Coordinates of C-alpha atoms in Angstrom, one line a residue:
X1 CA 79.1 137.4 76.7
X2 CA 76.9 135.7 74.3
X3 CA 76.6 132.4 74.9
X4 CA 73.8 132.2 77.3
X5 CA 71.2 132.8 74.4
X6 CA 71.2 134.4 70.8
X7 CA 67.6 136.1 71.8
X8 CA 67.7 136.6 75.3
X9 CA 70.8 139.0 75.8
X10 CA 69.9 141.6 78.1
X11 CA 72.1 144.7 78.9
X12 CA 69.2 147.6 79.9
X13 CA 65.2 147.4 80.5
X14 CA 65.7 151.4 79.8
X15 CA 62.8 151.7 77.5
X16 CA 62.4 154.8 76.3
X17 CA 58.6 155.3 74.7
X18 CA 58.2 152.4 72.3
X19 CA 60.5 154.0 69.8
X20 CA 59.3 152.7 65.7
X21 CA 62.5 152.3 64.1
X22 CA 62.0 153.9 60.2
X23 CA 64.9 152.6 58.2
X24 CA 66.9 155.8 56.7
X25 CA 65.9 156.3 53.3
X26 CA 69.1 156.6 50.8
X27 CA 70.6 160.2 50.8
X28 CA 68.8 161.3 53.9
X29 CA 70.1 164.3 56.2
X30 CA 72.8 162.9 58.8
X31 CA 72.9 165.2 61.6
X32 CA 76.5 165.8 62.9
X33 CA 78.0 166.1 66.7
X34 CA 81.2 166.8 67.9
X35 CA 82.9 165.2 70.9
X36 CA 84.0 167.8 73.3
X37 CA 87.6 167.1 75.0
X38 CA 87.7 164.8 77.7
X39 CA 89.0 167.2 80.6
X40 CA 85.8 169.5 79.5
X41 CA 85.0 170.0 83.0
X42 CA 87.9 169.3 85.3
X43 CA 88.8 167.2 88.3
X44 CA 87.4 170.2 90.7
X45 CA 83.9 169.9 88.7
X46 CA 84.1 173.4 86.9
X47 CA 83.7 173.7 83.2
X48 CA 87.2 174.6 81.7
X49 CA 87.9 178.0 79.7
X50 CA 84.1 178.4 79.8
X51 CA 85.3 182.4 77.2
X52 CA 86.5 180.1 75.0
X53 CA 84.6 176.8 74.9
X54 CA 81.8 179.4 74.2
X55 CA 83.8 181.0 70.9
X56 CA 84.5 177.2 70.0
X57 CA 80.7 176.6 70.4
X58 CA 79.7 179.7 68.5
X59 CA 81.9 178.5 65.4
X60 CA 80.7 175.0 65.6
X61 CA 77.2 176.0 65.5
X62 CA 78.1 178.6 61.8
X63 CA 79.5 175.5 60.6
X64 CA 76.2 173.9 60.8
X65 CA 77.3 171.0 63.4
X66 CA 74.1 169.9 64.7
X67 CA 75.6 169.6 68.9
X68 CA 78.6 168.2 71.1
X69 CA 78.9 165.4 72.9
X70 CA 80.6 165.3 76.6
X71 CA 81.2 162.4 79.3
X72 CA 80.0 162.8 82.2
X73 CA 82.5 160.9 84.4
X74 CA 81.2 159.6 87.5
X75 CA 84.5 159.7 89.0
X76 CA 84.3 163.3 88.4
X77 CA 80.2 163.7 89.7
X78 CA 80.7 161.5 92.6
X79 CA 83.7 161.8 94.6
X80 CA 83.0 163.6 97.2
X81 CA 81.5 160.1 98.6
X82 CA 78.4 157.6 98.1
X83 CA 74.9 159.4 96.7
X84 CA 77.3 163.0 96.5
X85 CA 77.0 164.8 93.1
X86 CA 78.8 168.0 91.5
X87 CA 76.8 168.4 88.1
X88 CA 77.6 172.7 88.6
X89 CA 80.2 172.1 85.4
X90 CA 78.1 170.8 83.3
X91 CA 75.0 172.7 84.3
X92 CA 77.2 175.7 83.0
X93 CA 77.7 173.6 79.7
X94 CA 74.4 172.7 79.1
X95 CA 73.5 176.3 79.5
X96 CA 75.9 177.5 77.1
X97 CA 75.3 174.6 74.4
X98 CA 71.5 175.9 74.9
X99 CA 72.2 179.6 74.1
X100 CA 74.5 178.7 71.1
X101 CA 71.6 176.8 69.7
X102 CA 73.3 173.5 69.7
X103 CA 71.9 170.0 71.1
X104 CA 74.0 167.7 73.9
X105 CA 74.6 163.9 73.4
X106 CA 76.0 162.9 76.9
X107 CA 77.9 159.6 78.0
X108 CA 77.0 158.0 81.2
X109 CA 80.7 157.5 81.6
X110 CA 81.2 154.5 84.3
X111 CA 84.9 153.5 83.2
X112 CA 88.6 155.2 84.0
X113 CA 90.1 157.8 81.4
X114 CA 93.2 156.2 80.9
X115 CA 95.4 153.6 79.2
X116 CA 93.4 153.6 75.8
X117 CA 93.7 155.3 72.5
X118 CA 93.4 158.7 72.3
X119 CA 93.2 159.1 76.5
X120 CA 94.9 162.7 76.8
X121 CA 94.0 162.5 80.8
X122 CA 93.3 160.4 84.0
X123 CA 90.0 160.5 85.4
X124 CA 90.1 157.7 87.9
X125 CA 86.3 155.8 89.3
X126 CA 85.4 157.2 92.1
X127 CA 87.2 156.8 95.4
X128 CA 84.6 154.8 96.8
X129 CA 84.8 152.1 94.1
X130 CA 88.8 152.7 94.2
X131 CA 88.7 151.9 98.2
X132 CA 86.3 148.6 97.4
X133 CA 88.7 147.7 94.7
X134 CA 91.6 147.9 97.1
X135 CA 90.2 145.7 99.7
X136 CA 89.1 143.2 97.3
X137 CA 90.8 143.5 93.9
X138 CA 88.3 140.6 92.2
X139 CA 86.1 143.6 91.8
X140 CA 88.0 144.0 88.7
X141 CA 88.6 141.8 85.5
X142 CA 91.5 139.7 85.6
X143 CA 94.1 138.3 82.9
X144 CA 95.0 134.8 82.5
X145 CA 98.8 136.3 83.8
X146 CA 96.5 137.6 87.0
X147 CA 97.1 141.5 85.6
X148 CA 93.7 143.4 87.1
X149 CA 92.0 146.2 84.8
X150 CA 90.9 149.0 86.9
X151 CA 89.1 150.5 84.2
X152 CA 85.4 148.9 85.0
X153 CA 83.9 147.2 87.3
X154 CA 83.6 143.6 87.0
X155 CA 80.0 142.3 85.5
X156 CA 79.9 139.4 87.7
X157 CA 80.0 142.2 90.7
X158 CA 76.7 144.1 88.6
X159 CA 73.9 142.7 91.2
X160 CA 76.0 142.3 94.7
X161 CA 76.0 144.8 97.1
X162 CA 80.2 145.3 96.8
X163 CA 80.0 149.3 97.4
X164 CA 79.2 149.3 100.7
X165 CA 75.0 148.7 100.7
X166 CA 74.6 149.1 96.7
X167 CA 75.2 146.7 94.0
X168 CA 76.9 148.6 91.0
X169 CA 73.4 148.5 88.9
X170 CA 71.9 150.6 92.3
X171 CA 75.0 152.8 92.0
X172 CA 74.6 153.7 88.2
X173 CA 71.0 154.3 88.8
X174 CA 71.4 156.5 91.3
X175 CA 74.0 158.4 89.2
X176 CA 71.8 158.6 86.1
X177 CA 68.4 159.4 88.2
X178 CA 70.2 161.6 89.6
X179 CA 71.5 163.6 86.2
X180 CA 67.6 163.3 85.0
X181 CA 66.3 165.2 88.4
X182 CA 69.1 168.1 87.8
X183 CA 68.7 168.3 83.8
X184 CA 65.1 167.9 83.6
X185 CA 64.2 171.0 82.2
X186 CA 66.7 170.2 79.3
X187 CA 65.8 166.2 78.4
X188 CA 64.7 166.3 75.3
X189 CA 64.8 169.9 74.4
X190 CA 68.5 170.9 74.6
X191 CA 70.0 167.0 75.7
X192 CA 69.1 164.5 73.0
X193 CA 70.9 161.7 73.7
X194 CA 72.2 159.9 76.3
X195 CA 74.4 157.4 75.6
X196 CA 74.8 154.4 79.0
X197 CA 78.4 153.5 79.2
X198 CA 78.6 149.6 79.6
X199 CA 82.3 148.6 79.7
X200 CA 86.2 150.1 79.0
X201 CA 85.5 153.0 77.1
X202 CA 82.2 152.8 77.3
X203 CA 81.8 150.2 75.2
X204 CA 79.6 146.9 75.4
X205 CA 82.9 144.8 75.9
X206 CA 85.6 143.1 77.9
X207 CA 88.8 145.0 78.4
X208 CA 90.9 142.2 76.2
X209 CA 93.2 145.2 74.9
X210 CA 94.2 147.9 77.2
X211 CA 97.4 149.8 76.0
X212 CA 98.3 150.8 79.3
X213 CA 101.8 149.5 80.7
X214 CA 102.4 147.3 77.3
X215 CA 100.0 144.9 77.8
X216 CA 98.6 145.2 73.9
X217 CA 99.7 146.1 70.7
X218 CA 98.0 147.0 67.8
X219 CA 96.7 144.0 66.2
X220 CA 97.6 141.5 69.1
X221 CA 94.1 139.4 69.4
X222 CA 93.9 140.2 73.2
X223 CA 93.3 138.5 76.2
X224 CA 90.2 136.4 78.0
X225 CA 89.4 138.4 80.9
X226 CA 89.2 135.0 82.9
X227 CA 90.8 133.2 85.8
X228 CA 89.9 129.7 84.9
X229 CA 92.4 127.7 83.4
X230 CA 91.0 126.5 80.4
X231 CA 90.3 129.9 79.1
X232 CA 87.2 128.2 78.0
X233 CA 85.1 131.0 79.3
X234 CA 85.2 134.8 80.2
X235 CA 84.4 134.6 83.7
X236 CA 85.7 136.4 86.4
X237 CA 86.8 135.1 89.8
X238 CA 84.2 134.4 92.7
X239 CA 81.5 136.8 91.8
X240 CA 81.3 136.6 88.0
X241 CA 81.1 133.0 88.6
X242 CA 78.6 132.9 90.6
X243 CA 76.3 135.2 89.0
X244 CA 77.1 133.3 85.8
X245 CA 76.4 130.0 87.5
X246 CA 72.8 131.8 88.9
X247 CA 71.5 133.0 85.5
X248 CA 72.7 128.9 83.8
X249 CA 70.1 127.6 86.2
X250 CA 67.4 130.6 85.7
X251 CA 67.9 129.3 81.8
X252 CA 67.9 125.7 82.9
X253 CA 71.2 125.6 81.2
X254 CA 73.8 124.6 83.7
X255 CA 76.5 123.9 81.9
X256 CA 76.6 127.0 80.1
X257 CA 78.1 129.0 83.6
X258 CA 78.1 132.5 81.1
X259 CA 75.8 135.5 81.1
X260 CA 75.9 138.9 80.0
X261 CA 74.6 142.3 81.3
X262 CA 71.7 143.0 83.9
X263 CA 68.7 145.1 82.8
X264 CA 68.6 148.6 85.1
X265 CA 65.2 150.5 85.4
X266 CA 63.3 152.8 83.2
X267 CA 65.6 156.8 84.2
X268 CA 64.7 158.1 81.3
X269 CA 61.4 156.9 80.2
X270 CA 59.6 159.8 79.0
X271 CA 62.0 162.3 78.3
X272 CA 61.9 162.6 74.5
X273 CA 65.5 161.8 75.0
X274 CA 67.5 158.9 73.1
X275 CA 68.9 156.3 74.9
X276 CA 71.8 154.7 72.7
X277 CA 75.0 152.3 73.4
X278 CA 78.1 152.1 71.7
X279 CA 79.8 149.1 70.5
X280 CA 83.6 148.4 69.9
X281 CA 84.7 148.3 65.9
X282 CA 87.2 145.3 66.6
X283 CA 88.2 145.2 62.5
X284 CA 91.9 143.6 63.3
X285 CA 91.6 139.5 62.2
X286 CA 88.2 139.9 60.9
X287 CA 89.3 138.7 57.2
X288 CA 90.2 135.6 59.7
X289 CA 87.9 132.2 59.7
X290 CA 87.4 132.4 63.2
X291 CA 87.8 136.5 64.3
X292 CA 90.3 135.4 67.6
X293 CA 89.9 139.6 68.5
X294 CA 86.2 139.9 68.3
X295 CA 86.1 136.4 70.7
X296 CA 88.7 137.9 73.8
X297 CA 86.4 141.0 73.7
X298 CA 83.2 139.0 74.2
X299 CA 81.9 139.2 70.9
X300 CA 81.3 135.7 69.9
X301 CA 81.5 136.7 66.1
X302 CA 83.4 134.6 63.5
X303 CA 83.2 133.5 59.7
X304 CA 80.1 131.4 60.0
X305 CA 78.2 133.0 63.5
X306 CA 76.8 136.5 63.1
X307 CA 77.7 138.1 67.4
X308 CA 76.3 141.5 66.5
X309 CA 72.9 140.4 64.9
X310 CA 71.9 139.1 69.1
X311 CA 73.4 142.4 70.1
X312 CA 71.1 144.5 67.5
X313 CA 67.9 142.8 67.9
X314 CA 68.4 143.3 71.7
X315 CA 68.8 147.2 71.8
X316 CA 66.2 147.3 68.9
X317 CA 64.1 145.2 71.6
X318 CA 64.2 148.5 74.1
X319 CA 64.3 151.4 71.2
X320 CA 68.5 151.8 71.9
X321 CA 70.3 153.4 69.3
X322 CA 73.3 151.5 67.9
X323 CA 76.3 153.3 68.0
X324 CA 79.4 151.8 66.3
X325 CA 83.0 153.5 65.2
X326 CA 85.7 152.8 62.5
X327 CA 83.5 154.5 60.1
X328 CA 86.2 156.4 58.7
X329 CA 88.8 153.5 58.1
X330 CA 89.3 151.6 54.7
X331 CA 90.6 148.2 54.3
X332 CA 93.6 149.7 51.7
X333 CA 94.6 151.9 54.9
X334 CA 95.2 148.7 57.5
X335 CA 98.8 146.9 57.5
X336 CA 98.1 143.6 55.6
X337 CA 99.2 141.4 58.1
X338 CA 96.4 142.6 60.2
X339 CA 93.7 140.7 58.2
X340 CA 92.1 143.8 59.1
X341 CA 88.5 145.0 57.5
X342 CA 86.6 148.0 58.8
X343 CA 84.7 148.1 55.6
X344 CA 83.8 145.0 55.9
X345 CA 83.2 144.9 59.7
X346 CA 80.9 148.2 59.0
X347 CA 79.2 146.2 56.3
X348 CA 78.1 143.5 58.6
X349 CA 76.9 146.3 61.3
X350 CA 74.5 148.3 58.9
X351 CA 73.3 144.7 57.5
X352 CA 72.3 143.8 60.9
X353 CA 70.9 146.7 62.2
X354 CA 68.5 146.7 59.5
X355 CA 67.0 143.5 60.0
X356 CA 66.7 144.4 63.3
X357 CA 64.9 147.6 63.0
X358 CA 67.3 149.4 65.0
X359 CA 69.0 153.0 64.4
X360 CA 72.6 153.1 63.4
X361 CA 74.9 155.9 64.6
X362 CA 78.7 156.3 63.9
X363 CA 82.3 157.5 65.0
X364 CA 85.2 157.6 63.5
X365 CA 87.7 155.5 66.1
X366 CA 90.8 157.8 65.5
X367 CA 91.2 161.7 65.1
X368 CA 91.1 162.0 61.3
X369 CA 91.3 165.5 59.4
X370 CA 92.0 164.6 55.8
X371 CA 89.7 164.6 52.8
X372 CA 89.9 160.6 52.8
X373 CA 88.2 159.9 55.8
X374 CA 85.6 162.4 55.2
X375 CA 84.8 160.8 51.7
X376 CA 84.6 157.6 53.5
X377 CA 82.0 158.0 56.6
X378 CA 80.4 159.8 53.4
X379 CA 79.7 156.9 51.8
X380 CA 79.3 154.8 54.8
X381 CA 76.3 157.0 55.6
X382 CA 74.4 155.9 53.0
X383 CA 71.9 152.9 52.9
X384 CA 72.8 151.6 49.6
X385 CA 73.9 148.4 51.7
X386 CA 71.8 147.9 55.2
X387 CA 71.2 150.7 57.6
X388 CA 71.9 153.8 56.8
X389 CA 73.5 156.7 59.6
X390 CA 71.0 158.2 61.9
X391 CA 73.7 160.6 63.5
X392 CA 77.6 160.8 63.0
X393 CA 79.5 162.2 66.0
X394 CA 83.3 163.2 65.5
X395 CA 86.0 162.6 66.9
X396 CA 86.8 165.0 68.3
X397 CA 87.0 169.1 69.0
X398 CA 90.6 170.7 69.6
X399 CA 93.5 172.8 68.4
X400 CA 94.1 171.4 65.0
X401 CA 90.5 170.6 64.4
X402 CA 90.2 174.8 64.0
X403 CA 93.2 174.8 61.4
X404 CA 92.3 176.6 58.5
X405 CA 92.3 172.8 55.8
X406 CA 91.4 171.1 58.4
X407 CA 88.1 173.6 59.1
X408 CA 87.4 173.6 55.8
X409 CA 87.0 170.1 55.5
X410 CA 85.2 169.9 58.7
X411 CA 82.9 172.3 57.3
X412 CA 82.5 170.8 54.1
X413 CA 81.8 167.3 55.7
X414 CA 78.9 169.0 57.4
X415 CA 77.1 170.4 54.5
X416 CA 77.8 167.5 52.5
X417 CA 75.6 164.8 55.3
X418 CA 73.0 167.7 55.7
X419 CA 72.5 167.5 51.9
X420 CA 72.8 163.6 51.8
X421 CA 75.9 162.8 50.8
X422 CA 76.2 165.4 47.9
X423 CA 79.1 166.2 46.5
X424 CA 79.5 169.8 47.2
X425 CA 79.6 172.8 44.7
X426 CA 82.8 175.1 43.8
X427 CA 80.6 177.9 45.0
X428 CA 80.2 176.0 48.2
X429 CA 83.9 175.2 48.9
X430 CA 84.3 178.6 48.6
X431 CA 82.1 179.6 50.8
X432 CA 83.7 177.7 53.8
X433 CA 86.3 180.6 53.6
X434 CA 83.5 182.6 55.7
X435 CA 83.5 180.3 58.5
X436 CA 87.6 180.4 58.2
X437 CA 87.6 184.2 58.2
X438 CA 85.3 184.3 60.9
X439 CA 87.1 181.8 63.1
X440 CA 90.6 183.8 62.4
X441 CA 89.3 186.9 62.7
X442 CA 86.8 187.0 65.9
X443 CA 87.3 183.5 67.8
X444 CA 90.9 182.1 67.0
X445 CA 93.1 183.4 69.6
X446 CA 89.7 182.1 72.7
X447 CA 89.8 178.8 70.9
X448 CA 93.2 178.3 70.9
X449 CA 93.6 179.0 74.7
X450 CA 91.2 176.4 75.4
X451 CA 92.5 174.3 73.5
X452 CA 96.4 174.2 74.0

């Protein structure tokens, strides 16, 4: 993914409006998000429960959560065929994040829900993209074993007209040029953030673990996506190769044959919103010399070869935010023969991303509720040690998340990265109980319903 040059990696021209990067002082205010369920609106295109997604809004918002975040699948916008759109469920979201006095971060979702960890439904591509696929499977990335990932479209495919007369660039612009004419009136104001999917699960990757049918487990190092024998390279079958082989000869570099992302035009420049992109936390094998999981997924990252400082410097380059998860995990947590190291992995991030100017936001990669993890993306907010968090969105809103401990230390959270990382007051632990007795009392039985 890396290979073709440190400094000339290229996933978006997006530009927003020359963005100046301020490096986050030490104890500054970390706005938090919550990540809305995936089925939020459903496969017809209406907003589920809307009674009680409001009373779950209405609570988030007394907690002092800054907004939600929400995919917006495009196999759920578009299909009803090519250039189609249903936005009507999320209009009726963003309308009731706006009276509830919350922000939106939305994900340009381009991949399949399904076969990945925490994946509680299937949301499919759309059937024009599954009817391509059909006809022609080397749309897809392929396994050495010849196993095809539906979940994303193939990057060699990114600049070939394979869905029908549009390349899969001209389709994802259209989609996201599409959402800025409909949401217009809310870029910027209400809708914050947008964050561009670019691979399975969104992430700026290749799919060298999926979960579905057995093919990983948990800390396998993965699998090339390539067909080549050698598994020298992550290519992919006629047209990665020979979009690969196209941009070796652009860089006068022909025996390279690898490339990475294409750049897409400018959607959302001048919006006021935030364009961001979310990398993968790979933290299994990275106490190894040569990090064999980071390599399958395209990161070319080991002992002695920083992959993510090309991959900072690059979003920094077009004022991209730089998302990245596992905030919540500590190395003491992770089986030992792992080699695993999300602290240290999360080191390495905010290190790069300050020496490249760029803003840092985090997740936490699994649904965490305890004390521990909160303590932990605590301290990881903080820029004692690079970067410090410009936004933390969790993961993620549903039944137990409204459990009285588990509220409370949602709620405490909060307050403690709008106060910098304080340590919270007696007095102010007890005064989460408001938010409990107000969530029991007026909201439970609504947010439960939705919730189930």
């Amino acid at each position: 993914m890396q290979r073709v040059s440190h400094e000339k990696i290229s996933i978006s021209d997006e530009r927003l409006h020359g963005l100046t990067i301020p490096h986050a002082e030490n104890n500054s205010k970390v706005p938090v998000y919550v990540m809305l369920p995936l089925d939020t609106v459903d496969y017809g295109g209406r907003l589920k429960k809307p009674k009680a997604m409001n009373a779950s809004l209405m609570a988030l918002k007394s907690a002092g959560v800054k907004g939600v975040m929400v995919d917006a699948w495009w196999g759920l916008v578009e299909k009803d065929g090519p250039l189609k759109y249903n936005w009507e469920g999320y209009a009726e979201l963003v309308r009731m994040v706006e009276n509830n006095g919350l922000k939106l971060q939305v994900v340009m979702s381009f991949h399949q829900c399904s076969g990945n960890v925490g994946d509680s439904c299937r949301i499919p591509l759309p059937p024009l993209v599954l009817e391509e696929i059909s006809k022609n499977p080397d749309l897809v990335y392929t396994d050495r074993s010849g196993r095809r990932n539906p979940e994303y479209i193939s990057l060699g495919c990114d600049s070939i007209p394979v869905l029908r007369w549009r390349t899969p660039i001209q389709a994802y612009t259209d989609y996201m040029r599409s959402f800025r004419d409909r949401f217009g009136d809310y870029l910027g104001r209400v809708i914050v953030e947008i964050q561009v999917g670019m691979g399975p699960c969104g992430e700026l990757r290749y799919p060298s673990y999926p979960e579905s049918n057995g093919t990983w487990r948990f800390p396998g190092i993965g699998e090339f996506s390539a067909m080549t024998r050698s598994m020298l390279l992550n290519v992919e079958t006629q047209y990665m190769r020979a979009s690969l082989e196209a941009a070796a000869l652009t860089m006068e570099k022909k025996e390279w044959g690898k490339s990475g992302p294409r750049g897409t035009p400018r959607t959302f420049h001048g919006t006021g919103t935030k364009l961001s992109g979310k990398i993968a936390g790979i933290h299994w094998h990275y106490n190894t010399r040569s990090h064999a999981a980071d390599l399958t997924a395209g990161y070319y990252n080991t002992r002695h070869r920083d992959g993510y400082l090309p991959i900072a410097r690059m979003l920094s380059k077009h004022g991209v935010v730089f998302n990245f998860t596992c905030m919540e995990m500590r190395d003491c947590d992770q089986p030992h023969h792992a080699n695993c190291s999300p602290e240290g992995l999360v080191r390495q991030v905010k290190m790069v991303t300050k020496t490249a100017r760029v803003k840092l936001a985090g997740e936490n990669a699994l649904e965490r509720y305890d004390g521990g993890a909160y303590a932990q993306i605590l301290a990881t907010s903080r820029s004692d040690s690079g970067n410090g968090l410009s936004a933390f969105t969790y993961l993620r809103m549903n039944k137990r998340l409204f459990e009285g401990d588990n509220w409370r230390h949602l709620v405490e959270f909060v307050k403690n990265m709008s106060e910098g990382g304080r340590k919270v007051s007696d007095s102010d632990t007890r005064g989460t109980n408001l938010y409990i007795g107000f969530i029991r009392e007026k909201n439970v039985e609504k947010m439960e319903a939705a919730l189930a």
